[in-house]
Amino acid sequence: MVKAVVGEESRLTSAEDRLSRSAIPAEVGLVIGKLSSVLDRGFVFDLIPTPSNDAGEPACSVLETRDDKRKPSKSKPQSSESSSLSIDSDWVAEHARQVSRMLLGGVKVVGIYVWASESAFKNSTMILCQAIKGVSDAIRHLDPGLDEALLVHICYSPRRWNCRTCLLNSSITSSSLRPCDFKLGRVLSSLQRFKCNYSFNFRLPIYCKGESKRQTFTEILRQELAVHEKELKSANAMIDGDLVHNDEPCNTEGEHEIELLFPFMKDSRAEALTAKNITGILHFGGSIYSYAYLNAKEPVSQAVADIKADITRSLQSRLDIVCDEAEQDLDPTDAGDDEEAEKSKIPISKSILNSSTKACHLLLPRRVLVPWLAGTYICDYLQPFESLEVVKERCMELMSMEHSSLDASKISEVETETSLMVAESMWDVITPASSASSCRLEGNVEKTSREDSTKRTDNASNVPIMVAIFVLLLSVILGLMLYRRD
């Protein structure tokens, strides 16, 4: 339970000045930061305003209501006392969902803020609770452990800051809001930085046609991510070459390297691939470049937990992007009759993988790092057909970053070539198992037939027989030649 919140003074003061100059009556946006259960404190890094919706309307506005039974006072208009806020909760939730993908380990959407008068805020408690619930529901799949959020009120009449915590129960009401201490200070300059380059390699089964376990492409990957998340939690970690074995804070400065160590365990996937109802496999492999940020008083174990969570979030975000942009998926090839042509219209993300699945290809987005605040980074995911200009546009729209602060040369494309033997990007791609020995890794998903593997096995087993026959014939010939000499 968060008992006190500290906001980055430079960023929050800048946001207050911007709102004061704009003279707008109301604004809603996202609170970016960290909530530390160890310290019972929250840290606010920045406030990100929610942009206008597709119709050009603001996400938050003031509704003026007037009671006709009472005459308005000349000194104090009645409408100012009865005004309330109108918030497009769905649009704020969608903004939170997309921004959440761009945040690295430990840094999250921790709530919402509202710029409004004291009376408008008091008259809009339920509307604000609905907005918080919408945001929490939108990002819960990326942060299942989310149990509380912040509501920051920037009041301009009178001018002051207020902060409340909101317990994310099944039903959020006004009683879920509790006041907490709030102050401004230096937060970003005290952050510890940790990075990890994590490689993964999954082999997922494709079941025979007609089996009850038939699953879509998306279902198979989501199920695998849930299994892998459990394996990640059991992994040990080394920081700068030293095994993490305590909960002491990190006292050394600079950027720290984290390496994950997995225990030797029985691979259940390998056993599944030998089952008779398996007709092929889905090979899903690559690498993830992960970052995490830690407060100076937090234990190093929290950095390890944030790195592990960031790896899972990154894989989940890429899959979400594929599902969101299903029309960009490349359809199965070699469509023949009308039935096959109809199947080719189904996006790969929704297709059922079985023995009749045609060979198909799908490139997953790769992560790029964008400089953000005080030496920290945010990330974005670049599709194969997109350029860095698209990243800059999304940062300006979603993160409210200025164009002058976005330099394409400083955007780090960390997930690119990793070996001289690889001609293209191998990051987070789905590749056929048969191409494991190839010098060129391409991102695709392909059905591997059991019949093909059986034929390769039969061909391999025939080699010793041919060698034995050859040796036998050679022995007979040499024996006949020696017999004739005698």
CSV table of N, CA, C and O in Angstrom, one decimal, residues 309-396:
chain,number,residue,atom,x,y,z
A,309,ALA,N,10.0,-9.3,-15.7
A,309,ALA,CA,8.7,-8.8,-16.1
A,309,ALA,C,8.7,-8.1,-17.4
A,309,ALA,O,7.8,-8.2,-18.3
A,310,ASP,N,9.8,-7.4,-17.7
A,310,ASP,CA,9.9,-6.6,-18.9
A,310,ASP,C,10.1,-7.6,-20.1
A,310,ASP,O,9.6,-7.3,-21.2
A,311,ILE,N,10.8,-8.7,-19.9
A,311,ILE,CA,10.9,-9.7,-21.0
A,311,ILE,C,9.6,-10.2,-21.4
A,311,ILE,O,9.2,-10.3,-22.6
A,312,THR,N,8.8,-10.6,-20.4
A,312,THR,CA,7.4,-11.1,-20.6
A,312,THR,C,6.6,-10.1,-21.3
A,312,THR,O,5.8,-10.3,-22.3
A,313,ARG,N,6.6,-8.8,-20.8
A,313,ARG,CA,5.8,-7.7,-21.4
A,313,ARG,C,6.2,-7.5,-22.8
A,313,ARG,O,5.4,-7.2,-23.7
A,314,SER,N,7.5,-7.6,-23.1
A,314,SER,CA,8.0,-7.3,-24.5
A,314,SER,C,7.5,-8.3,-25.5
A,314,SER,O,7.0,-8.0,-26.5
A,315,LEU,N,7.5,-9.6,-25.1
A,315,LEU,CA,7.0,-10.7,-25.9
A,315,LEU,C,5.5,-10.5,-26.1
A,315,LEU,O,5.0,-10.7,-27.2
A,316,GLN,N,4.8,-10.2,-25.0
A,316,GLN,CA,3.4,-10.0,-25.1
A,316,GLN,C,3.0,-8.8,-26.0
A,316,GLN,O,2.0,-8.9,-26.7
A,317,SER,N,3.7,-7.7,-25.9
A,317,SER,CA,3.5,-6.5,-26.7
A,317,SER,C,3.6,-6.8,-28.2
A,317,SER,O,2.8,-6.4,-29.0
A,318,ARG,N,4.6,-7.6,-28.5
A,318,ARG,CA,4.8,-7.9,-29.9
A,318,ARG,C,3.7,-8.7,-30.5
A,318,ARG,O,3.2,-8.5,-31.6
A,319,LEU,N,3.2,-9.7,-29.7
A,319,LEU,CA,2.1,-10.5,-30.1
A,319,LEU,C,0.8,-9.7,-30.2
A,319,LEU,O,0.0,-9.8,-31.1
A,320,ASP,N,0.6,-8.7,-29.3
A,320,ASP,CA,-0.5,-7.8,-29.4
A,320,ASP,C,-0.5,-7.0,-30.6
A,320,ASP,O,-1.5,-6.7,-31.3
A,321,ILE,N,0.7,-6.5,-31.0
A,321,ILE,CA,0.8,-5.7,-32.2
A,321,ILE,C,0.5,-6.6,-33.5
A,321,ILE,O,-0.2,-6.1,-34.4
A,322,VAL,N,0.9,-7.8,-33.5
A,322,VAL,CA,0.5,-8.7,-34.6
A,322,VAL,C,-1.0,-8.9,-34.7
A,322,VAL,O,-1.6,-8.9,-35.7
A,323,CYS,N,-1.6,-9.0,-33.5
A,323,CYS,CA,-3.1,-9.2,-33.5
A,323,CYS,C,-3.8,-7.9,-33.9
A,323,CYS,O,-4.8,-8.0,-34.6
A,324,ASP,N,-3.3,-6.8,-33.4
A,324,ASP,CA,-3.9,-5.5,-33.8
A,324,ASP,C,-3.8,-5.2,-35.3
A,324,ASP,O,-4.7,-4.6,-35.8
A,325,GLU,N,-2.7,-5.6,-35.9
A,325,GLU,CA,-2.5,-5.3,-37.3
A,325,GLU,C,-2.5,-6.6,-38.1
A,325,GLU,O,-1.6,-6.9,-38.9
A,326,ALA,N,-3.6,-7.4,-37.9
A,326,ALA,CA,-3.7,-8.7,-38.5
A,326,ALA,C,-3.7,-8.6,-40.1
A,326,ALA,O,-3.3,-9.5,-40.8
A,327,GLU,N,-4.1,-7.5,-40.6
A,327,GLU,CA,-4.2,-7.3,-42.0
A,327,GLU,C,-2.8,-7.2,-42.6
A,327,GLU,O,-2.6,-7.4,-43.8
A,328,GLN,N,-1.8,-7.0,-41.8
A,328,GLN,CA,-0.4,-6.9,-42.3
A,328,GLN,C,0.2,-8.3,-42.4
A,328,GLN,O,1.3,-8.5,-42.9
A,329,ASP,N,-0.4,-9.3,-41.7
A,329,ASP,CA,0.1,-10.7,-41.8
A,329,ASP,C,0.1,-11.2,-43.2
A,329,ASP,O,-0.8,-10.9,-44.0
A,330,LEU,N,1.1,-11.9,-43.6
A,330,LEU,CA,1.2,-12.5,-44.9
A,330,LEU,C,0.4,-13.8,-44.9
A,330,LEU,O,0.5,-14.7,-44.0
A,331,ASP,N,-0.5,-14.0,-45.9
A,331,ASP,CA,-1.4,-15.1,-45.9
A,331,ASP,C,-0.7,-16.4,-46.3
A,331,ASP,O,0.4,-16.3,-47.0
A,332,PRO,N,-1.2,-17.6,-46.0
A,332,PRO,CA,-0.6,-18.8,-46.4
A,332,PRO,C,-0.5,-18.8,-48.0
A,332,PRO,O,-1.4,-18.3,-48.7
A,333,THR,N,0.5,-19.5,-48.5
A,333,THR,CA,0.8,-19.5,-49.9
A,333,THR,C,0.2,-20.6,-50.6
A,333,THR,O,-0.4,-21.5,-49.9
A,334,ASP,N,0.3,-20.6,-51.9
A,334,ASP,CA,-0.2,-21.7,-52.7
A,334,ASP,C,-1.7,-22.0,-52.6
A,334,ASP,O,-2.2,-23.1,-52.4
A,335,ALA,N,-2.5,-20.9,-52.6
A,335,ALA,CA,-3.9,-21.1,-52.5
A,335,ALA,C,-4.5,-21.6,-53.8
A,335,ALA,O,-4.1,-21.1,-54.9
A,336,GLY,N,-5.3,-22.7,-53.8
A,336,GLY,CA,-5.7,-23.3,-55.0
A,336,GLY,C,-7.2,-23.1,-55.3
A,336,GLY,O,-7.6,-22.2,-55.9
A,337,ASP,N,-8.0,-24.0,-54.8
A,337,ASP,CA,-9.5,-24.0,-55.0
A,337,ASP,C,-10.1,-22.9,-54.2
A,337,ASP,O,-9.5,-22.2,-53.4
A,338,ASP,N,-11.5,-22.8,-54.3
A,338,ASP,CA,-12.2,-21.8,-53.6
A,338,ASP,C,-12.1,-21.9,-52.1
A,338,ASP,O,-12.0,-20.9,-51.3
A,339,GLU,N,-12.0,-23.2,-51.6
A,339,GLU,CA,-11.9,-23.4,-50.1
A,339,GLU,C,-10.6,-22.9,-49.6
A,339,GLU,O,-10.5,-22.2,-48.6
A,340,GLU,N,-9.5,-23.2,-50.4
A,340,GLU,CA,-8.2,-22.7,-50.0
A,340,GLU,C,-8.1,-21.2,-50.1
A,340,GLU,O,-7.5,-20.5,-49.3
A,341,ALA,N,-8.8,-20.6,-51.1
A,341,ALA,CA,-8.7,-19.1,-51.2
A,341,ALA,C,-9.5,-18.5,-50.1
A,341,ALA,O,-9.1,-17.4,-49.6
A,342,GLU,N,-10.5,-19.1,-49.6
A,342,GLU,CA,-11.3,-18.6,-48.4
A,342,GLU,C,-10.4,-18.7,-47.2
A,342,GLU,O,-10.4,-17.7,-46.3
A,343,LYS,N,-9.7,-19.8,-47.0
A,343,LYS,CA,-8.8,-19.9,-45.9
A,343,LYS,C,-7.7,-18.9,-45.9
A,343,LYS,O,-7.2,-18.4,-44.8
A,344,SER,N,-7.2,-18.5,-47.1
A,344,SER,CA,-6.1,-17.6,-47.2
A,344,SER,C,-6.5,-16.2,-46.7
A,344,SER,O,-5.6,-15.3,-46.4
A,345,LYS,N,-7.8,-15.9,-46.6
A,345,LYS,CA,-8.3,-14.6,-46.1
A,345,LYS,C,-8.2,-14.5,-44.6
A,345,LYS,O,-8.3,-13.4,-44.1
A,346,ILE,N,-8.0,-15.6,-43.9
A,346,ILE,CA,-7.9,-15.6,-42.4
A,346,ILE,C,-6.5,-15.2,-42.0
A,346,ILE,O,-5.5,-15.7,-42.5
A,347,PRO,N,-6.4,-14.2,-41.2
A,347,PRO,CA,-5.1,-13.7,-40.7
A,347,PRO,C,-4.3,-14.9,-40.0
A,347,PRO,O,-5.0,-15.7,-39.4
A,348,ILE,N,-3.0,-14.9,-40.1
A,348,ILE,CA,-2.2,-15.9,-39.5
A,348,ILE,C,-2.5,-15.9,-38.0
A,348,ILE,O,-2.5,-17.0,-37.3
A,349,SER,N,-2.7,-14.8,-37.4
A,349,SER,CA,-2.9,-14.7,-35.9
A,349,SER,C,-4.1,-15.4,-35.5
A,349,SER,O,-4.2,-15.8,-34.3
A,350,LYS,N,-5.1,-15.6,-36.4
A,350,LYS,CA,-6.4,-16.3,-36.1
A,350,LYS,C,-6.5,-17.7,-36.7
A,350,LYS,O,-7.5,-18.4,-36.4
A,351,SER,N,-5.5,-18.1,-37.5
A,351,SER,CA,-5.6,-19.3,-38.1
A,351,SER,C,-5.2,-20.5,-37.2
A,351,SER,O,-4.5,-20.3,-36.2
A,352,ILE,N,-5.8,-21.6,-37.4
A,352,ILE,CA,-5.5,-22.8,-36.6
A,352,ILE,C,-4.4,-23.6,-37.3
A,352,ILE,O,-4.5,-23.9,-38.5
A,353,LEU,N,-3.4,-23.9,-36.5
A,353,LEU,CA,-2.2,-24.6,-37.0
A,353,LEU,C,-2.4,-26.1,-36.9
A,353,LEU,O,-2.6,-26.6,-35.8
A,354,ASN,N,-2.4,-26.8,-38.0
A,354,ASN,CA,-2.6,-28.3,-38.0
A,354,ASN,C,-1.9,-28.9,-39.2
A,354,ASN,O,-1.1,-28.2,-39.8
A,355,SER,N,-2.1,-30.2,-39.4
A,355,SER,CA,-1.4,-30.8,-40.5
A,355,SER,C,-1.7,-30.3,-41.9
A,355,SER,O,-0.9,-30.5,-42.8
A,356,SER,N,-2.8,-29.6,-42.0
A,356,SER,CA,-3.2,-29.0,-43.3
A,356,SER,C,-2.7,-27.6,-43.5
A,356,SER,O,-2.9,-27.0,-44.5
A,357,THR,N,-2.0,-27.1,-42.5
A,357,THR,CA,-1.5,-25.7,-42.6
A,357,THR,C,-0.4,-25.5,-43.7
A,357,THR,O,0.6,-26.3,-43.7
A,358,LYS,N,-0.6,-24.6,-44.5
A,358,LYS,CA,0.4,-24.3,-45.6
A,358,LYS,C,1.5,-23.5,-45.0
A,358,LYS,O,1.4,-22.9,-43.9
A,359,ALA,N,2.7,-23.6,-45.7
A,359,ALA,CA,3.8,-22.8,-45.2
A,359,ALA,C,3.5,-21.3,-45.3
A,359,ALA,O,2.9,-20.9,-46.3
A,360,CYS,N,3.8,-20.6,-44.3
A,360,CYS,CA,3.5,-19.2,-44.2
A,360,CYS,C,4.6,-18.4,-43.5
A,360,CYS,O,5.4,-19.1,-42.7
A,361,HIS,N,4.7,-17.1,-43.6
A,361,HIS,CA,5.8,-16.4,-43.1
A,361,HIS,C,5.2,-15.2,-42.3
A,361,HIS,O,4.3,-14.6,-42.7
A,362,LEU,N,5.9,-14.9,-41.2
A,362,LEU,CA,5.5,-13.7,-40.4
A,362,LEU,C,6.6,-13.1,-39.7
A,362,LEU,O,7.3,-13.8,-38.9
A,363,LEU,N,6.9,-11.9,-39.9
A,363,LEU,CA,8.0,-11.2,-39.2
A,363,LEU,C,7.4,-10.4,-38.0
A,363,LEU,O,6.3,-9.8,-38.1
A,364,LEU,N,8.0,-10.6,-36.8
A,364,LEU,CA,7.5,-9.9,-35.6
A,364,LEU,C,8.3,-8.6,-35.5
A,364,LEU,O,9.4,-8.5,-35.9
A,365,PRO,N,7.6,-7.6,-34.8
A,365,PRO,CA,8.3,-6.3,-34.6
A,365,PRO,C,9.6,-6.5,-33.7
A,365,PRO,O,9.6,-7.3,-32.9
A,366,ARG,N,10.5,-5.6,-33.9
A,366,ARG,CA,11.7,-5.6,-33.1
A,366,ARG,C,11.7,-4.3,-32.2
A,366,ARG,O,11.2,-3.3,-32.6
A,367,ARG,N,12.3,-4.4,-31.1
A,367,ARG,CA,12.3,-3.3,-30.1
A,367,ARG,C,13.5,-2.3,-30.5
A,367,ARG,O,14.6,-2.7,-30.8
A,368,VAL,N,13.1,-1.0,-30.4
A,368,VAL,CA,14.1,0.0,-30.5
A,368,VAL,C,14.0,0.9,-29.3
A,368,VAL,O,13.0,1.0,-28.7
A,369,LEU,N,15.2,1.5,-28.8
A,369,LEU,CA,15.2,2.3,-27.6
A,369,LEU,C,15.3,3.8,-28.0
A,369,LEU,O,16.1,4.2,-28.9
A,370,VAL,N,14.5,4.6,-27.3
A,370,VAL,CA,14.4,6.0,-27.6
A,370,VAL,C,14.8,6.8,-26.3
A,370,VAL,O,14.2,6.5,-25.3
A,371,PRO,N,15.7,7.7,-26.4
A,371,PRO,CA,16.1,8.5,-25.2
A,371,PRO,C,14.9,9.2,-24.7
A,371,PRO,O,14.2,9.9,-25.5
A,372,TRP,N,14.7,9.2,-23.4
A,372,TRP,CA,13.6,9.9,-22.8
A,372,TRP,C,14.0,11.0,-21.8
A,372,TRP,O,14.4,12.1,-22.2
A,373,LEU,N,14.0,10.7,-20.5
A,373,LEU,CA,14.2,11.7,-19.5
A,373,LEU,C,15.5,11.3,-18.7
A,373,LEU,O,15.6,10.2,-18.2
A,374,ALA,N,16.4,12.3,-18.6
A,374,ALA,CA,17.6,12.2,-17.7
A,374,ALA,C,18.3,10.9,-17.9
A,374,ALA,O,18.7,10.2,-16.9
A,375,GLY,N,18.6,10.5,-19.1
A,375,GLY,CA,19.4,9.3,-19.4
A,375,GLY,C,18.6,8.0,-19.4
A,375,GLY,O,19.2,7.0,-19.6
A,376,THR,N,17.3,8.1,-19.2
A,376,THR,CA,16.4,6.9,-19.3
A,376,THR,C,15.9,6.7,-20.7
A,376,THR,O,16.0,7.6,-21.6
A,377,TYR,N,15.4,5.5,-21.0
A,377,TYR,CA,14.9,5.2,-22.3
A,377,TYR,C,13.4,4.7,-22.2
A,377,TYR,O,13.0,4.2,-21.2
A,378,ILE,N,12.7,4.9,-23.3
A,378,ILE,CA,11.5,4.2,-23.5
A,378,ILE,C,11.7,3.4,-24.8
A,378,ILE,O,12.8,3.4,-25.4
A,379,CYS,N,10.7,2.6,-25.2
A,379,CYS,CA,11.0,1.8,-26.4
A,379,CYS,C,9.8,1.9,-27.3
A,379,CYS,O,8.7,2.4,-26.9
A,380,ASP,N,10.0,1.4,-28.5
A,380,ASP,CA,8.9,1.2,-29.5
A,380,ASP,C,9.2,0.0,-30.3
A,380,ASP,O,10.3,-0.6,-30.2
A,381,TYR,N,8.2,-0.5,-31.0
A,381,TYR,CA,8.4,-1.7,-31.8
A,381,TYR,C,8.2,-1.4,-33.2
A,381,TYR,O,7.2,-0.8,-33.7
A,382,LEU,N,9.2,-1.7,-34.0
A,382,LEU,CA,9.3,-1.4,-35.4
A,382,LEU,C,8.9,-2.6,-36.3
A,382,LEU,O,9.6,-3.6,-36.2
A,383,GLN,N,7.9,-2.4,-37.1
A,383,GLN,CA,7.6,-3.4,-38.1
A,383,GLN,C,8.6,-3.4,-39.2
A,383,GLN,O,9.3,-2.4,-39.5
A,384,PRO,N,8.7,-4.6,-39.9
A,384,PRO,CA,9.7,-4.6,-41.0
A,384,PRO,C,9.5,-3.6,-42.1
A,384,PRO,O,10.5,-3.2,-42.7
A,385,PHE,N,8.3,-3.1,-42.3
A,385,PHE,CA,8.0,-2.2,-43.3
A,385,PHE,C,8.0,-0.7,-42.8
A,385,PHE,O,7.7,0.2,-43.6
A,386,GLU,N,8.4,-0.5,-41.5
A,386,GLU,CA,8.4,0.8,-41.0
A,386,GLU,C,9.8,1.4,-40.8
A,386,GLU,O,10.7,0.7,-40.7
A,387,SER,N,9.8,2.7,-40.8
A,387,SER,CA,11.1,3.4,-40.6
A,387,SER,C,11.2,4.1,-39.3
A,387,SER,O,10.2,4.2,-38.5
A,388,LEU,N,12.3,4.7,-38.9
A,388,LEU,CA,12.4,5.4,-37.7
A,388,LEU,C,11.5,6.7,-37.6
A,388,LEU,O,11.2,7.1,-36.5
A,389,GLU,N,11.1,7.2,-38.7
A,389,GLU,CA,10.2,8.3,-38.7
A,389,GLU,C,8.9,8.0,-38.1
A,389,GLU,O,8.2,8.8,-37.4
A,390,VAL,N,8.5,6.7,-38.2
A,390,VAL,CA,7.2,6.3,-37.6
A,390,VAL,C,7.4,6.2,-36.1
A,390,VAL,O,6.4,6.6,-35.4
A,391,VAL,N,8.5,5.8,-35.6
A,391,VAL,CA,8.8,5.8,-34.2
A,391,VAL,C,8.7,7.2,-33.6
A,391,VAL,O,8.1,7.5,-32.6
A,392,LYS,N,9.3,8.2,-34.3
A,392,LYS,CA,9.3,9.6,-33.9
A,392,LYS,C,7.8,10.1,-33.8
A,392,LYS,O,7.5,10.8,-32.9
A,393,GLU,N,7.0,9.8,-34.8
A,393,GLU,CA,5.6,10.2,-34.8
A,393,GLU,C,4.9,9.6,-33.7
A,393,GLU,O,4.1,10.3,-33.0
A,394,ARG,N,5.1,8.4,-33.4
A,394,ARG,CA,4.4,7.8,-32.2
A,394,ARG,C,4.8,8.3,-30.9
A,394,ARG,O,4.0,8.5,-30.0
A,395,CYS,N,6.1,8.7,-30.8
A,395,CYS,CA,6.6,9.3,-29.5
A,395,CYS,C,6.0,10.7,-29.3
A,395,CYS,O,5.6,11.0,-28.2
A,396,MET,N,5.8,11.4,-30.4
A,396,MET,CA,5.2,12.7,-30.3
A,396,MET,C,3.7,12.6,-29.9
A,396,MET,O,3.2,13.4,-29.1
